[in-house]
């Protein structure tokens, strides 16, 4: 038995909660993965996992072993990476996660330029508008916008993104005396609003002014979505007013097809962070990608 290989397999089975998921990662079979874990249990003389048809759970011995095994696997992988760094280029897969809109509209060219700079690296670029568990999905680094919840993830702030209240030019042109152009946040209650559900405050929109005044308003409308691209399309189609990151509409704001409302009242900017599981943050590929992205976005309008 290759003990380190079996240990790594065991760690990934626990992290993913699935023998089949690890088999897919390793281009192997579920039976082969199960045999590796069983061989490790025989070697240790203890049962690490309790297996049923529906779930896996760690035994008490398994819980104690898992934390040490995960740390050891990460340290061995980093030690090997450090030895190779002076001798050869970065190689292997890097799994990167981001939201669909930010990944497509902001990150895409920088991911491609990283691949050009490091031809030995392959990137699995996963775009998803919902929350994903980085450990379970084997993600090396993810871009997350907004204040981070407390977690074991390691974060590196790479910028901020400005928020604004916007509507299409046609929607603004159709405003009437009964529903005039909003001048203060409370005026938004008289208009249909589109709610982006991935925003922490959802349909409660917060504002501030240069002199320190603040306001919050609870809005309503016929559409809410967790998709940045659906949000963009709904604004373009004139469905209502939205509270959005400005990078999602940079081109349309520049052309005048989408207009920023409520001059003088601004939402607070949101931080943009790169986050990684602690055992992956020291990996050479992760550090190199984080440095590349941080430098590339330093002067980007999307991150100021």
Short mmCIF file of C-alpha atoms in Angstrom, two decimals:
data_model
loop_
_atom_site.label_atom_id
_atom_site.label_comp_id
_atom_site.label_asym_id
_atom_site.label_seq_id
_atom_site.Cartn_x
_atom_site.Cartn_y
_atom_site.Cartn_z
CA UNK A 1 0.00 0.00 0.00
CA UNK A 2 1.21 3.51 -0.86
CA UNK A 3 0.44 5.01 2.54
CA UNK A 4 0.60 8.67 1.43
CA UNK A 5 -1.66 7.99 -1.54
CA UNK A 6 -4.13 6.15 0.70
CA UNK A 7 -4.01 8.98 3.23
CA UNK A 8 -4.72 11.55 0.53
CA UNK A 9 -7.61 9.44 -0.76
CA UNK A 10 -9.05 9.16 2.75
CA UNK A 11 -8.83 12.93 3.25
CA UNK A 12 -10.63 13.64 -0.02
CA UNK A 13 -13.35 11.06 0.76
CA UNK A 14 -14.06 12.86 4.03
CA UNK A 15 -13.95 16.31 2.41
CA UNK A 16 -16.30 15.35 -0.43
CA UNK A 17 -18.41 12.90 1.55
CA UNK A 18 -18.33 10.53 -1.41
CA UNK A 19 -16.26 7.63 -2.71
CA UNK A 20 -17.63 8.19 -6.21
CA UNK A 21 -16.60 11.87 -6.25
CA UNK A 22 -13.02 10.93 -5.35
CA UNK A 23 -13.04 8.18 -7.97
CA UNK A 24 -13.94 10.79 -10.60
CA UNK A 25 -11.17 13.10 -9.36
CA UNK A 26 -8.61 10.30 -9.63
CA UNK A 27 -9.98 8.85 -12.89
CA UNK A 28 -10.40 5.63 -10.94
CA UNK A 29 -13.29 3.48 -9.75
CA UNK A 30 -15.36 3.63 -6.60
CA UNK A 31 -14.19 0.12 -5.75
CA UNK A 32 -10.52 1.11 -6.03
CA UNK A 33 -11.05 4.13 -3.77
CA UNK A 34 -12.89 2.01 -1.21
CA UNK A 35 -10.06 -0.56 -1.24
CA UNK A 36 -7.48 2.18 -0.57
CA UNK A 37 -9.38 3.39 2.49
CA UNK A 38 -9.91 -0.18 3.71
CA UNK A 39 -6.18 -0.89 3.33
CA UNK A 40 -5.40 2.23 5.38
CA UNK A 41 -7.80 1.07 8.10
CA UNK A 42 -6.12 -2.36 8.19
CA UNK A 43 -2.69 -0.73 8.42
CA UNK A 44 -3.79 1.49 11.32
CA UNK A 45 -5.79 -1.25 13.02
CA UNK A 46 -8.81 1.02 13.53
CA UNK A 47 -12.03 1.81 11.71
CA UNK A 48 -11.96 5.34 10.30
CA UNK A 49 -15.33 5.56 8.57
CA UNK A 50 -18.81 4.28 9.20
CA UNK A 51 -20.45 3.55 5.85
CA UNK A 52 -24.13 3.14 5.07
CA UNK A 53 -25.95 3.17 1.75
CA UNK A 54 -26.81 6.84 2.28
CA UNK A 55 -23.94 8.49 4.11
CA UNK A 56 -20.41 8.40 5.44
CA UNK A 57 -19.42 9.48 8.92
CA UNK A 58 -16.14 9.55 10.81
CA UNK A 59 -15.60 7.34 13.81
CA UNK A 60 -13.96 8.88 16.89
CA UNK A 61 -10.62 7.45 15.73
CA UNK A 62 -11.34 8.73 12.23
CA UNK A 63 -11.95 12.28 13.47
CA UNK A 64 -8.64 12.35 15.31
CA UNK A 65 -6.78 10.88 12.36
CA UNK A 66 -8.45 13.10 9.73
CA UNK A 67 -7.13 16.43 11.06
CA UNK A 68 -3.56 15.15 11.29
CA UNK A 69 -3.80 13.42 7.91
CA UNK A 70 -5.12 16.53 6.17
CA UNK A 71 -2.32 18.66 7.60
CA UNK A 72 0.33 16.08 6.68
CA UNK A 73 -0.94 15.65 3.11
CA UNK A 74 -0.92 19.44 2.61
CA UNK A 75 2.61 19.73 4.02
CA UNK A 76 3.95 16.94 1.80
CA UNK A 77 2.35 18.46 -1.30
CA UNK A 78 3.83 21.86 -0.45
CA UNK A 79 7.28 20.39 0.24
CA UNK A 80 7.25 18.69 -3.16
CA UNK A 81 6.08 21.90 -4.78
CA UNK A 82 8.90 23.89 -3.18
CA UNK A 83 11.48 21.39 -4.44
CA UNK A 84 10.13 21.63 -7.97
CA UNK A 85 9.81 25.40 -8.09
CA UNK A 86 13.49 25.99 -8.63
CA UNK A 87 13.73 23.31 -11.31
CA UNK A 88 10.64 23.60 -13.44
CA UNK A 89 7.60 25.67 -14.28
CA UNK A 90 4.31 25.46 -12.46
CA UNK A 91 2.31 22.45 -13.59
CA UNK A 92 -0.94 20.66 -12.94
CA UNK A 93 -4.56 21.55 -12.35
CA UNK A 94 -5.74 24.68 -10.56
CA UNK A 95 -9.43 24.81 -9.64
CA UNK A 96 -10.80 28.36 -9.58
CA UNK A 97 -14.35 29.38 -8.63
CA UNK A 98 -16.28 32.63 -9.13
CA UNK A 99 -19.76 33.92 -9.86
CA UNK A 100 -20.91 33.66 -13.48
CA UNK A 101 -21.07 37.41 -14.10
CA UNK A 102 -17.78 38.37 -12.44
CA UNK A 103 -16.00 35.36 -13.90
CA UNK A 104 -17.23 36.11 -17.42
CA UNK A 105 -17.02 39.90 -17.45
CA UNK A 106 -14.01 40.61 -15.23
CA UNK A 107 -11.87 37.53 -14.53
CA UNK A 108 -11.90 35.79 -17.91
CA UNK A 109 -9.05 37.74 -19.59
CA UNK A 110 -6.86 37.47 -16.50
CA UNK A 111 -7.40 33.72 -16.22
CA UNK A 112 -6.39 33.39 -19.87
CA UNK A 113 -3.30 35.58 -19.38
CA UNK A 114 -2.25 33.41 -16.42
CA UNK A 115 -2.45 30.33 -18.63
CA UNK A 116 -0.33 32.09 -21.24
CA UNK A 117 2.28 32.96 -18.60
CA UNK A 118 2.26 29.43 -17.14
CA UNK A 119 1.75 26.94 -19.99
CA UNK A 120 2.24 23.97 -17.67
CA UNK A 121 -0.85 24.87 -15.65
CA UNK A 122 -4.39 23.75 -16.47
CA UNK A 123 -7.34 25.64 -14.97
CA UNK A 124 -10.73 24.21 -14.08
CA UNK A 125 -12.71 27.49 -14.11
CA UNK A 126 -15.99 26.87 -12.27
CA UNK A 127 -18.66 29.57 -12.45
CA UNK A 128 -21.68 29.36 -10.19
CA UNK A 129 -24.04 32.02 -8.84
CA UNK A 130 -24.84 30.06 -5.68
CA UNK A 131 -22.70 29.23 -2.67
CA UNK A 132 -20.37 26.26 -3.07
CA UNK A 133 -18.32 24.51 -0.43
CA UNK A 134 -14.68 24.91 -1.52
CA UNK A 135 -13.42 21.90 0.40
CA UNK A 136 -16.17 19.58 -0.80
CA UNK A 137 -15.61 20.57 -4.44
CA UNK A 138 -11.81 20.57 -4.26
CA UNK A 139 -11.52 24.29 -5.10
CA UNK A 140 -8.04 25.79 -4.73
CA UNK A 141 -9.03 29.46 -4.83
CA UNK A 142 -12.33 31.33 -5.18
CA UNK A 143 -13.25 34.96 -5.76
CA UNK A 144 -15.92 36.15 -3.35
CA UNK A 145 -17.54 39.58 -3.30
CA UNK A 146 -18.94 40.96 -0.06
CA UNK A 147 -18.20 40.65 3.63
CA UNK A 148 -17.03 37.15 4.47
CA UNK A 149 -18.67 34.97 7.07
CA UNK A 150 -16.38 33.61 9.76
CA UNK A 151 -14.82 30.39 8.51
CA UNK A 152 -11.59 28.45 8.32
CA UNK A 153 -10.94 29.79 4.82
CA UNK A 154 -7.89 31.99 4.30
CA UNK A 155 -8.76 35.32 2.64
CA UNK A 156 -6.74 37.88 0.70
CA UNK A 157 -8.41 41.17 -0.19
CA UNK A 158 -7.68 42.25 -3.76
CA UNK A 159 -9.99 45.23 -4.18
CA UNK A 160 -13.45 46.66 -3.74
CA UNK A 161 -16.44 46.94 -6.03
CA UNK A 162 -18.71 49.95 -6.18
CA UNK A 163 -22.48 49.49 -5.96
CA UNK A 164 -25.10 51.73 -7.56
CA UNK A 165 -28.83 51.94 -8.17
CA UNK A 166 -29.51 51.68 -11.91
CA UNK A 167 -32.31 51.50 -14.45
CA UNK A 168 -32.48 51.36 -18.23
CA UNK A 169 -32.79 54.60 -20.19
CA UNK A 170 -36.21 53.50 -21.44
CA UNK A 171 -37.42 52.80 -17.89
CA UNK A 172 -36.31 56.25 -16.74
CA UNK A 173 -37.91 57.91 -19.78
CA UNK A 174 -41.23 56.26 -18.93
CA UNK A 175 -41.35 57.66 -15.39
CA UNK A 176 -44.44 59.76 -14.64
CA UNK A 177 -45.63 62.34 -12.16
CA UNK A 178 -47.05 59.49 -10.07
CA UNK A 179 -43.73 57.65 -10.27
CA UNK A 180 -41.08 60.35 -10.75
CA UNK A 181 -37.33 59.87 -10.95
CA UNK A 182 -36.14 58.93 -7.44
CA UNK A 183 -34.37 61.74 -5.59
CA UNK A 184 -34.03 60.07 -2.18
CA UNK A 185 -33.95 56.36 -1.22
CA UNK A 186 -37.55 56.41 0.07
CA UNK A 187 -38.72 57.25 -3.48
CA UNK A 188 -37.74 53.72 -4.54
CA UNK A 189 -40.85 52.39 -2.79
CA UNK A 190 -42.92 53.89 -5.62
CA UNK A 191 -41.12 51.85 -8.30
CA UNK A 192 -40.76 48.14 -9.16
CA UNK A 193 -37.33 46.93 -8.07
CA UNK A 194 -35.33 43.85 -9.06
CA UNK A 195 -33.75 42.03 -6.11
CA UNK A 196 -30.39 40.26 -6.34
CA UNK A 197 -30.67 37.52 -3.72
CA UNK A 198 -26.92 36.89 -3.42
CA UNK A 199 -26.60 40.35 -1.86
CA UNK A 200 -26.50 40.00 1.92
CA UNK A 201 -29.24 42.62 2.46
CA UNK A 202 -31.43 41.28 -0.38
CA UNK A 203 -34.41 43.68 -0.63
CA UNK A 204 -33.21 46.09 2.06
CA UNK A 205 -31.01 48.64 0.30
CA UNK A 206 -28.60 50.78 2.35
CA UNK A 207 -27.25 54.18 1.34
CA UNK A 208 -24.95 56.91 2.62
CA UNK A 209 -24.06 60.46 1.57
CA UNK A 210 -20.77 62.32 1.53
CA UNK A 211 -21.74 64.17 4.73
CA UNK A 212 -22.36 60.91 6.60
CA UNK A 213 -26.15 60.68 6.34
CA UNK A 214 -27.52 57.15 5.99
CA UNK A 215 -30.79 55.60 4.85
CA UNK A 216 -32.27 52.14 4.35
CA UNK A 217 -35.29 51.26 2.28
CA UNK A 218 -37.16 47.99 1.81
CA UNK A 219 -38.05 47.59 -1.86
CA UNK A 220 -40.51 45.39 -3.73
CA UNK A 221 -40.85 44.09 -7.27
CA UNK A 222 -41.95 41.18 -9.41
CA UNK A 223 -38.51 39.56 -9.85
CA UNK A 224 -35.74 38.34 -7.61
CA UNK A 225 -32.79 36.26 -8.81
CA UNK A 226 -29.45 34.83 -7.72
CA UNK A 227 -28.07 35.28 -11.25
CA UNK A 228 -26.05 38.35 -12.17
CA UNK A 229 -26.78 37.78 -15.85
CA UNK A 230 -30.55 37.53 -15.30
CA UNK A 231 -30.33 40.71 -13.20
CA UNK A 232 -28.55 42.49 -16.05
CA UNK A 233 -31.07 41.28 -18.63
CA UNK A 234 -34.02 42.34 -16.47
CA UNK A 235 -32.64 45.87 -16.13
CA UNK A 236 -31.99 46.10 -19.88
CA UNK A 237 -35.54 44.91 -20.55
CA UNK A 238 -36.92 47.71 -18.38
CA UNK A 239 -38.35 45.49 -15.66
CA UNK A 240 -37.34 47.86 -12.90
CA UNK A 241 -34.62 49.42 -10.77
CA UNK A 242 -31.71 47.35 -9.40
CA UNK A 243 -29.02 47.68 -6.71
CA UNK A 244 -25.95 46.29 -8.42
CA UNK A 245 -22.16 46.16 -8.70
CA UNK A 246 -21.26 48.71 -11.37
CA UNK A 247 -18.93 46.30 -13.23
CA UNK A 248 -22.03 44.38 -14.33
CA UNK A 249 -23.17 47.41 -16.36
CA UNK A 250 -19.92 49.24 -17.18
CA UNK A 251 -20.49 49.13 -20.93
CA UNK A 252 -24.13 50.18 -20.74
CA UNK A 253 -23.47 52.97 -18.24
CA UNK A 254 -20.76 54.30 -20.56
CA UNK A 255 -23.14 54.22 -23.54
CA UNK A 256 -26.00 55.79 -21.58
CA UNK A 257 -28.32 52.83 -22.11
CA UNK A 258 -28.32 52.27 -18.34
CA UNK A 259 -28.37 55.21 -15.93
CA UNK A 260 -27.22 55.57 -12.32
CA UNK A 261 -29.99 56.97 -10.12
CA UNK A 262 -30.01 58.78 -6.76
CA UNK A 263 -27.06 61.14 -7.24
CA UNK A 264 -25.53 61.91 -3.87
CA UNK A 265 -26.75 58.67 -2.30
CA UNK A 266 -24.32 55.76 -2.62
CA UNK A 267 -24.37 52.19 -1.35
CA UNK A 268 -21.24 51.17 0.54
CA UNK A 269 -18.62 49.43 -1.59
CA UNK A 270 -18.07 45.69 -1.13
CA UNK A 271 -14.70 43.96 -0.65
CA UNK A 272 -13.41 41.52 -3.26
CA UNK A 273 -11.50 38.62 -1.70
CA UNK A 274 -9.59 35.59 -2.87
CA UNK A 275 -10.30 32.72 -0.49
CA UNK A 276 -8.66 29.31 -0.17
CA UNK A 277 -8.89 26.34 2.17
CA UNK A 278 -5.98 26.67 4.63
CA UNK A 279 -4.23 23.53 3.40
CA UNK A 280 -4.09 24.92 -0.17
CA UNK A 281 -3.07 28.53 0.41
CA UNK A 282 0.67 27.81 0.39
CA UNK A 283 0.59 25.81 -2.84
CA UNK A 284 2.80 27.42 -5.47
CA UNK A 285 0.04 27.54 -8.10
CA UNK A 286 -2.38 29.19 -5.69
CA UNK A 287 0.16 31.83 -4.64
CA UNK A 288 1.14 32.54 -8.23
CA UNK A 289 -2.48 32.85 -9.37
CA UNK A 290 -3.36 35.08 -6.41
CA UNK A 291 -0.41 37.37 -7.13
CA UNK A 292 -1.29 37.48 -10.84
CA UNK A 293 -4.93 38.31 -10.21
CA UNK A 294 -4.18 40.89 -7.53
CA UNK A 295 -1.78 42.72 -9.85
CA UNK A 296 -4.09 42.45 -12.87
CA UNK A 297 -7.09 43.86 -11.01
CA UNK A 298 -5.21 46.62 -9.17
CA UNK A 299 -6.05 49.21 -11.84
CA UNK A 300 -9.34 47.72 -12.97
CA UNK A 301 -12.44 49.94 -12.68
CA UNK A 302 -14.26 46.82 -11.44
CA UNK A 303 -12.10 46.72 -8.33
CA UNK A 304 -12.06 50.35 -7.25
#
